XYZ file of C-alpha atoms in Angstrom:
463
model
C -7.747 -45.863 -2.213
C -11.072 -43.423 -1.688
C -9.717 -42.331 1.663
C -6.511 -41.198 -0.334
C -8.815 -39.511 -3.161
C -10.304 -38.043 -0.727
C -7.511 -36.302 0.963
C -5.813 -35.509 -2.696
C -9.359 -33.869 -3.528
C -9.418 -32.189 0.111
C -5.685 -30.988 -0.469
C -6.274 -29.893 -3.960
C -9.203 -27.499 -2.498
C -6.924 -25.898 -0.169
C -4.509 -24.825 -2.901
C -7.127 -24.090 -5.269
C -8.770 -21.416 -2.592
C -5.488 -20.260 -1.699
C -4.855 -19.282 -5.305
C -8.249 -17.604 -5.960
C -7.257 -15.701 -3.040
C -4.212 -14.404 -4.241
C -2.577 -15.588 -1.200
C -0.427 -17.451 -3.594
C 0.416 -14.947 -6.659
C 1.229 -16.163 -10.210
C 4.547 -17.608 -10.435
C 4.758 -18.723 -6.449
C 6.318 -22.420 -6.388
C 4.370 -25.012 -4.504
C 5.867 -26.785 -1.906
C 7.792 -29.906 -3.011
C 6.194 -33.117 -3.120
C 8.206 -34.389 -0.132
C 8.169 -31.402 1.383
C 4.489 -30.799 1.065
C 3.866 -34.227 2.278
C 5.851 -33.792 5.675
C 4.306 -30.352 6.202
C 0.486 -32.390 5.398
C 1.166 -35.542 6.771
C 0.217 -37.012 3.889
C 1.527 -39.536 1.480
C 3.973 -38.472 -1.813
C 1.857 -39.998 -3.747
C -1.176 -38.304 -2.538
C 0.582 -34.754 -2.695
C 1.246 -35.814 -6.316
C -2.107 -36.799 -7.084
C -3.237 -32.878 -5.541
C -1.037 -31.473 -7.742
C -2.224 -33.186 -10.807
C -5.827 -32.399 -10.406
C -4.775 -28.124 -9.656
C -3.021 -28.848 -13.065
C -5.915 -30.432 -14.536
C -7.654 -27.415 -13.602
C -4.976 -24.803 -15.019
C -4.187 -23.689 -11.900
C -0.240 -24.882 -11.669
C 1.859 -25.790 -14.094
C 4.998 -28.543 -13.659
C 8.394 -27.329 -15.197
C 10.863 -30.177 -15.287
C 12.881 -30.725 -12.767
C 12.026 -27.300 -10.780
C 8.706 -28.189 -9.581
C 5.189 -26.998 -9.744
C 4.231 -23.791 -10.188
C 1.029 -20.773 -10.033
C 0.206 -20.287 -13.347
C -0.792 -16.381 -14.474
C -4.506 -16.703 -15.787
C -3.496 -13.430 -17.957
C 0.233 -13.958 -18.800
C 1.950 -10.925 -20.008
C 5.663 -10.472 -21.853
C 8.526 -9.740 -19.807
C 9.779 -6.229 -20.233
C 13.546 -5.817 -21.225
C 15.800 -4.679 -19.444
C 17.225 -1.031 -19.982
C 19.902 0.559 -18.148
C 20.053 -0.846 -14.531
C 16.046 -1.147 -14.286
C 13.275 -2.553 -16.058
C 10.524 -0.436 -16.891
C 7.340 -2.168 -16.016
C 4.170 -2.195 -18.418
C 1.274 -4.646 -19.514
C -0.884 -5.910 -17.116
C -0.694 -5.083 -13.712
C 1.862 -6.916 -12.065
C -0.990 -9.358 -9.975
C -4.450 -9.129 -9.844
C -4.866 -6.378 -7.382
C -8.776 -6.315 -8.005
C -8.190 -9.600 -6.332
C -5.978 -8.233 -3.494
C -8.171 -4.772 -2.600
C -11.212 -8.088 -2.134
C -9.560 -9.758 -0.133
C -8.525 -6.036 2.225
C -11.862 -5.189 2.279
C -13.545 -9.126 3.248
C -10.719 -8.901 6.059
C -11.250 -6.042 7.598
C -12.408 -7.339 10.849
C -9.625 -9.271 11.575
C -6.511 -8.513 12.875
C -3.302 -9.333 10.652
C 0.313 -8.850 10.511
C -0.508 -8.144 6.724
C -3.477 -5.743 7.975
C -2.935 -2.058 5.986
C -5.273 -0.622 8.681
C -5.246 0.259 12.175
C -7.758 -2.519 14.561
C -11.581 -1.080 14.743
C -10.983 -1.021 18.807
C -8.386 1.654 18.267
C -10.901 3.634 16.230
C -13.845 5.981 18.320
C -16.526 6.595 16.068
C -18.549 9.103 18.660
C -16.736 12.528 17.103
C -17.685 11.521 13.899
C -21.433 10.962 15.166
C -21.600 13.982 16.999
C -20.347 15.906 13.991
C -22.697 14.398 11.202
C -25.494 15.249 13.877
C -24.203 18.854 13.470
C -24.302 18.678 9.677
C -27.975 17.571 9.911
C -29.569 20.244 11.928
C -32.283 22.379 11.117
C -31.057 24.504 8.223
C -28.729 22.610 6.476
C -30.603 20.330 4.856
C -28.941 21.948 1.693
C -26.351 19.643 1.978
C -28.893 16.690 1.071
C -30.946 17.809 -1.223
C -28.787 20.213 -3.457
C -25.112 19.189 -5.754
C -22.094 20.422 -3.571
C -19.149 22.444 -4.888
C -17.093 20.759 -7.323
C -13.954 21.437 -5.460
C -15.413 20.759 -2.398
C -17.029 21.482 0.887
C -15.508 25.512 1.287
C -15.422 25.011 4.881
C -13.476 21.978 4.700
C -11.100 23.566 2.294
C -10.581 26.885 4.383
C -9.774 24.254 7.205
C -7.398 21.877 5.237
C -5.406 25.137 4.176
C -4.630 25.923 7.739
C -3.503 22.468 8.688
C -1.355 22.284 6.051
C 0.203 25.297 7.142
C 0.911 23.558 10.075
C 3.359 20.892 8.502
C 5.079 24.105 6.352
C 2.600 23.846 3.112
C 1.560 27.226 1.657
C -1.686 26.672 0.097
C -4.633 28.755 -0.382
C -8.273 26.935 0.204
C -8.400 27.489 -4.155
C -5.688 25.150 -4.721
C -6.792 22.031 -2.813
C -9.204 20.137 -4.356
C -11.356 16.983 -2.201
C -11.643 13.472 -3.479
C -13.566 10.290 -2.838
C -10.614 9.202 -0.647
C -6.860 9.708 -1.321
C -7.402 6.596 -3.842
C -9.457 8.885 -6.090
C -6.943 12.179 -5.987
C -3.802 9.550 -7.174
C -6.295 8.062 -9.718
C -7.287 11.867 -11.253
C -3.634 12.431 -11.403
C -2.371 9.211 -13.007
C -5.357 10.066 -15.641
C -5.340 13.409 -16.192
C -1.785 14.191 -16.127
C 0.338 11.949 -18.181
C -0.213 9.606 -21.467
C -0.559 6.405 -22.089
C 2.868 5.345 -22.774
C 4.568 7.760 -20.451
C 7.131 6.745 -18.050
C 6.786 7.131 -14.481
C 8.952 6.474 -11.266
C 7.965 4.329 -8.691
C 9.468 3.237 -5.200
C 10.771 -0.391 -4.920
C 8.860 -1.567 -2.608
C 6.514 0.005 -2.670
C 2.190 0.053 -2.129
C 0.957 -2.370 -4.975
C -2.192 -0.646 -5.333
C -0.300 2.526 -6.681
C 1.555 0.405 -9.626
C -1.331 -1.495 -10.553
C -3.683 1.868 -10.746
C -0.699 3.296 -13.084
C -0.555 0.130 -15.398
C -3.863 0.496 -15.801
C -3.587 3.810 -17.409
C -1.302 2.831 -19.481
C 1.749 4.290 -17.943
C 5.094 2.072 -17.896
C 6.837 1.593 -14.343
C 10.649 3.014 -13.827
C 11.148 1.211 -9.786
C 13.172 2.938 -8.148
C 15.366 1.611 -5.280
C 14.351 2.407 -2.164
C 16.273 1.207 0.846
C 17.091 3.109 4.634
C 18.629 5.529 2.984
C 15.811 6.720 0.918
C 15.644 6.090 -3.008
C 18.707 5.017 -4.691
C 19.497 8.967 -6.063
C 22.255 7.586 -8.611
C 19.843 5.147 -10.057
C 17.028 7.612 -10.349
C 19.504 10.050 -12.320
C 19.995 7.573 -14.826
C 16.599 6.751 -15.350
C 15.401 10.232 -15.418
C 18.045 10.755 -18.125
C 17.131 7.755 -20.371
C 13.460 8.016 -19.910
C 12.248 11.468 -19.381
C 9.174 9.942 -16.886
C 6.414 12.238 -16.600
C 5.614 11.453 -12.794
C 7.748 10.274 -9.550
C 4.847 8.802 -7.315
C 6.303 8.814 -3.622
C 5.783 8.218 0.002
C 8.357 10.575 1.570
C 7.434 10.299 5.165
C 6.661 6.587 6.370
C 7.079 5.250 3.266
C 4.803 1.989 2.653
C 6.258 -0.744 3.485
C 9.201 -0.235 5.231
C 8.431 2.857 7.465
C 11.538 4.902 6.390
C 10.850 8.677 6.242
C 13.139 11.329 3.633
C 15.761 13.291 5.616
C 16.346 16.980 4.757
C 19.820 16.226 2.680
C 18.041 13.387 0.861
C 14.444 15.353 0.272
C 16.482 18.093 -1.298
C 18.325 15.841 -4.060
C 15.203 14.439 -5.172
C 13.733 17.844 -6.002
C 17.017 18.973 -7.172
C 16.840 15.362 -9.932
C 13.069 15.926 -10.368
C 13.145 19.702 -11.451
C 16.419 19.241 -13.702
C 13.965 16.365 -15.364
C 11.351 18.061 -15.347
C 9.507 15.595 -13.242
C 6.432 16.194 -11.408
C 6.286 14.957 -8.012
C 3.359 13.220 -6.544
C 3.699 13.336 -3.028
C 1.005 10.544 -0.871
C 1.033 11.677 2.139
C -1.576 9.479 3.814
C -0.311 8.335 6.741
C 0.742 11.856 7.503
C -1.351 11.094 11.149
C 1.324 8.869 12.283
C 4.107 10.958 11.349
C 6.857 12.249 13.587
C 6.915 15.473 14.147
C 8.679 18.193 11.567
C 8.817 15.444 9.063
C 9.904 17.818 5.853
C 7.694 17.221 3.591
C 9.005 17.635 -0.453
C 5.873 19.457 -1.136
C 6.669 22.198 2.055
C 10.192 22.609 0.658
C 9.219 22.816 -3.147
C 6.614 25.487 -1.959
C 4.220 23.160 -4.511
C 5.941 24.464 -7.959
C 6.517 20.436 -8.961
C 4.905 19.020 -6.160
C 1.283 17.529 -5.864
C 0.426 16.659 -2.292
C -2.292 14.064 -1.544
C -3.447 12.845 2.033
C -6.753 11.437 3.561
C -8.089 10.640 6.957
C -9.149 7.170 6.512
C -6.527 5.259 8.270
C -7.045 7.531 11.792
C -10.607 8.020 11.482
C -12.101 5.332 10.068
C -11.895 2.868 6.434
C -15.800 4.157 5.959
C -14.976 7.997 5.607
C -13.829 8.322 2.152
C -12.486 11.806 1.839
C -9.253 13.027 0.617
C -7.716 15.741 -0.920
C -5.266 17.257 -3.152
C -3.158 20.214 -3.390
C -0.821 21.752 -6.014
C 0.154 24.667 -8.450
C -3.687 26.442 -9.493
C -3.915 25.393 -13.012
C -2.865 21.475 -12.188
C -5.843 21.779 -9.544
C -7.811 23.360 -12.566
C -7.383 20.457 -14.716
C -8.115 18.153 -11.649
C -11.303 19.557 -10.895
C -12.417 19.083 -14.330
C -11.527 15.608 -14.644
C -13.415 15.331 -11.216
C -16.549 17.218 -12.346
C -16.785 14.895 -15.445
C -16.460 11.697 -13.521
C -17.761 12.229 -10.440
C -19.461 15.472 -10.773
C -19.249 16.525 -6.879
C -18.327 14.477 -3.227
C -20.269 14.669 -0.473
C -21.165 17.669 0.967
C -22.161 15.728 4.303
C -18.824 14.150 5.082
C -16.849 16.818 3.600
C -18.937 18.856 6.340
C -19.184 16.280 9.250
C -15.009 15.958 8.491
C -14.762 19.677 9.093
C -16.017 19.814 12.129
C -13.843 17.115 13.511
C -11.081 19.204 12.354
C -12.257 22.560 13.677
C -13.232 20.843 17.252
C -9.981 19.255 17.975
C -11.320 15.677 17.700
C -8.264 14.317 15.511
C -6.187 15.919 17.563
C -7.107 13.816 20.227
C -7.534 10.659 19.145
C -4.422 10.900 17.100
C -2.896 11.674 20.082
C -4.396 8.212 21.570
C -3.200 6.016 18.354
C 0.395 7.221 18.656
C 0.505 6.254 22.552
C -1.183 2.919 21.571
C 1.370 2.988 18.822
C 4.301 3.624 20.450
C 3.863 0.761 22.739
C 2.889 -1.621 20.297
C 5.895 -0.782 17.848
C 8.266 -1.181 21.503
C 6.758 -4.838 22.118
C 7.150 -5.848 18.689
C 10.715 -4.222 18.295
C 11.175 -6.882 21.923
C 9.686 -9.991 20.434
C 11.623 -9.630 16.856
C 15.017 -9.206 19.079
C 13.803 -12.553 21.279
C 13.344 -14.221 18.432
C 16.310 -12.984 15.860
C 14.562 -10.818 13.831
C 15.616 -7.461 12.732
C 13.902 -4.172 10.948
C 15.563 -2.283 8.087
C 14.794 0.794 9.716
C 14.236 2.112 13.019
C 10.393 1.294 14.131
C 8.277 4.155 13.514
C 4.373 4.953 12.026
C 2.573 1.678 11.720
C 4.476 -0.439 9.340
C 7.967 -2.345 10.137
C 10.145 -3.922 6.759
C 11.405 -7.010 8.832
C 14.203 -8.866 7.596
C 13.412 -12.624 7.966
C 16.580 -14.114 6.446
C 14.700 -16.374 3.960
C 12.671 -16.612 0.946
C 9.734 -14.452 2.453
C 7.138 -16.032 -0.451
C 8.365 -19.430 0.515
C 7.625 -18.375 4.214
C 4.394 -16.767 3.448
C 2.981 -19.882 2.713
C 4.349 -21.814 5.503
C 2.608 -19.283 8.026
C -0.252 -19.867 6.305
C -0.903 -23.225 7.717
C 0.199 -21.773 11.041
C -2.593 -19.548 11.200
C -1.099 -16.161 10.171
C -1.240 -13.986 7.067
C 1.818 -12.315 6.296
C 2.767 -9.794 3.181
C 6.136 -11.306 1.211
C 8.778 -8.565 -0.264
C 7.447 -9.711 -3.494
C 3.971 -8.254 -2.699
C 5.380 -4.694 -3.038
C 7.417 -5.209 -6.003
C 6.829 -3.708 -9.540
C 9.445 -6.167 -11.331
C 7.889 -9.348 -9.123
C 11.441 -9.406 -7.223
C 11.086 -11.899 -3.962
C 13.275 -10.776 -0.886
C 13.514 -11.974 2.891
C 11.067 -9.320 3.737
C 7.343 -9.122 5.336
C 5.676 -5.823 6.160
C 4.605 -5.782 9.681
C 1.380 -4.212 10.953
C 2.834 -3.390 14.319
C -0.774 -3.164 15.905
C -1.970 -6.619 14.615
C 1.254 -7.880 15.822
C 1.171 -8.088 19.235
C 0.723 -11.939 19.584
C 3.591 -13.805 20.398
C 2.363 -16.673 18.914
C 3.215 -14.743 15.418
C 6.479 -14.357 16.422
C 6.976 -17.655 17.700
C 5.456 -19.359 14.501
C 7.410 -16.633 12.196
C 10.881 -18.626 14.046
C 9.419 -21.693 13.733
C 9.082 -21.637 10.134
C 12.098 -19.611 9.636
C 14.073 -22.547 11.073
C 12.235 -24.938 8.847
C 13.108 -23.274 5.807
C 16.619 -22.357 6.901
């Protein structure tokens, strides 16, 4: 009898960690009891006595005859449905204070749920060499003194040129530099729309984005968004019966399933956005990875409804937070003042140090490494999901893949789990919670083929 108290206690644990994790959400089902118990090795009746202790706790809850299940620690009401979408609001649809923790304590390993390129990939040496630079004799200005509001002026006159270079007409006085890309989406959710307001979202899409919108009070219109692009006739009908204020989107390899806008499609969601008077926030921030001429809907709305955002994070480095943000002059105006209350300046050092890189050629260059690395690593993962019967909804490309696993991709989630592997489930990158046979792939972290033989494995299993 202790030995089994033991092992109830030891498999309660687990679970409870797992939970506090996040790595099971609110509203995941447990594994059945017999189920649990073959996957374990472990007795029914010890599996049972686990789950009565995580209930004990408040952790799960049992529903008759369906099993046991997460409970939400901060339950919120169901939204109705109206039209052919729900519009999302209340708390944010999972903790994702919870998730950006566990991002951050992970960073040094690699994961097919990773959001980040591996550290070896990185080189740290132009970024050195050019914070060296910012630190000579005479410039210790940039230490001891507040920098522009708006930014370093030589990163700005920089910035304008590059975006030139992807067919965006902006003057230096219209971009405006953040604390990462994070902060520029955060000043726009804020200063821009209402509490109350309705905006569109992508579904899936990056669950960081809907939870920093719930936050501000802002109810969630998801949008459809499939190989195609977003689903245009659905996004008429919201626009119609909710006048949203804002369409946050990732045109060009869209988080998570890689798929960038065509021309044709790009063109009807400007042409539905300016006939709802919708302002278009455009996250650009995996713009490095891009393939080349990607339109972008800020180059072809020449920035009347368009607000373009982008960083350098992902190709440089997780530790250099600075973004940017460019749009119509008095947007930027009201921006900058949101910025100058909150934050009152960035840093002039990185801002500097950043546009040197830029002027020297240095991303250049080691983009150009990534996307060799890249390109490889997307072909030998393309090979081992075809060896193993798995497909992509799209065409490989950037640094995420939208696999198709055939199954419950929560259920599957947590059967990789005790294989060894972190994966991120469909219903990770939903607004409305909706579970789907999908996992976003980090193609660089995914070059095991252990992964992919577990990932067949437990597809079988559950099959």
């Amino acid at each position: 009898m202790t030995n089994t108290v033991g092992l109830a206690e030891g498999l309660a644990a687990d679970l409870a960690q797992r939970i506090d994790q996040r790595l099971l959400l609110p509203g995941a089902r447990l594994p059945s009891v017999r189920e649990a118990a073959r996957l374990h090795g472990l007795s029914p009746y010890t599996v049972v006595a686990a789950y009565d202790r995580l209930q004990a706790q408040g952790l799960v809850e049992a529903r008759r005859q369906r099993g046991f299940y997460v409970r939400d620690a901060k339950p919120a009401p169901r939204p109705a449905p109206t039209g052919t979408a729900r519009a999302a609001s209340g708390p944010a649809p999972f903790d994702a204070m919870t998730l950006i923790r566990n991002l951050l304590r992970s960073e040094h390993q690699d994961s097919p749920a990773h959001g980040t390129l591996p550290q070896s990939w990185l080189d740290a040496a132009p970024l050195r060499q050019a914070l060296r630079a910012a630190l000579a004799p005479g410039q210790e200005g940039l230490l001891l003194r507040y920098a522009d509001p708006a930014g370093d002026p030589e990163l700005r006159q920089v910035l304008a040129q590059r975006l030139a270079e992807i067919g965006i007409a902006s003057d230096a006085e219209q971009i405006l530099t953040t604390v990462g890309a994070t902060q520029a989406l955060d000043l726009i959710a804020h200063e821009l729309t209402q509490p109350g307001d309705a905006v569109l979202v992508d579904e899936p899409g990056w669950p960081i984005e809907y939870a920093r919108l719930v936050l501000a009070g802002l109810r969630l219109l998801p949008v459809r968004r499939g190989a195609q692009g977003p689903d245009l006739e659905q996004m008429a009908q919201l626009i119609r019966e909710h006048r949203p204020r804002l369409y946050v989107t990732v045109s060009v390899l869209h988080n998570p399933t890689g798929h960038c806008l065509n021309l044709a499609q790009a063109y009807e969601v400007l042409r539905l956005c300016e006939g709802g008077e919708v302002l278009i926030v455009e996250d650009d921030t995996y713009a490095a990875f891009a393939p080349a001429h990607s339109p972008r809907l800020a180059a072809l709305d020449g920035l009347r409804r368009t607000l373009y955002v982008s960083g350098f994070a992902k190709v440089l480095g997780a530790g250099l937070r600075v973004g940017y943000v460019t749009g119509r002059p008095d947007l930027i105006a009201r921006l900058g003042e949101r910025k100058l209350v909150h934050e009152l300046c960035t840093s002039a050092l990185l801002e500097r140090a950043l546009a040197g890189v830029l002027a020297r050629g240095a991303l250049r260059r080691q983009v150009e490494r990534v996307q060799q690395r890249l390109e490889a690593a997307r072909a030998r993962c393309a090979r081992l999901a075809g060896q193993h019967g798995f497909a992509f909804a799209a065409p490989p490309q950037g640094l995420f893949g939208w696999l198709d696993t055939g199954v419950d991709s929560e259920r599957l989630t947590q059967r990789m789990l005790l294989e060894g592997f972190a994966c991120a489930p469909e219903l990770l990158f939903s607004p409305s919670r909706r579970s789907g046979p999908h996992i976003r792939v980090n193609f660089a972290c995914s070059q095991d083929a252990k992964f992919w033989a577990a990932l067949a494995r437990t597809r079988a299993s559950l099959a």
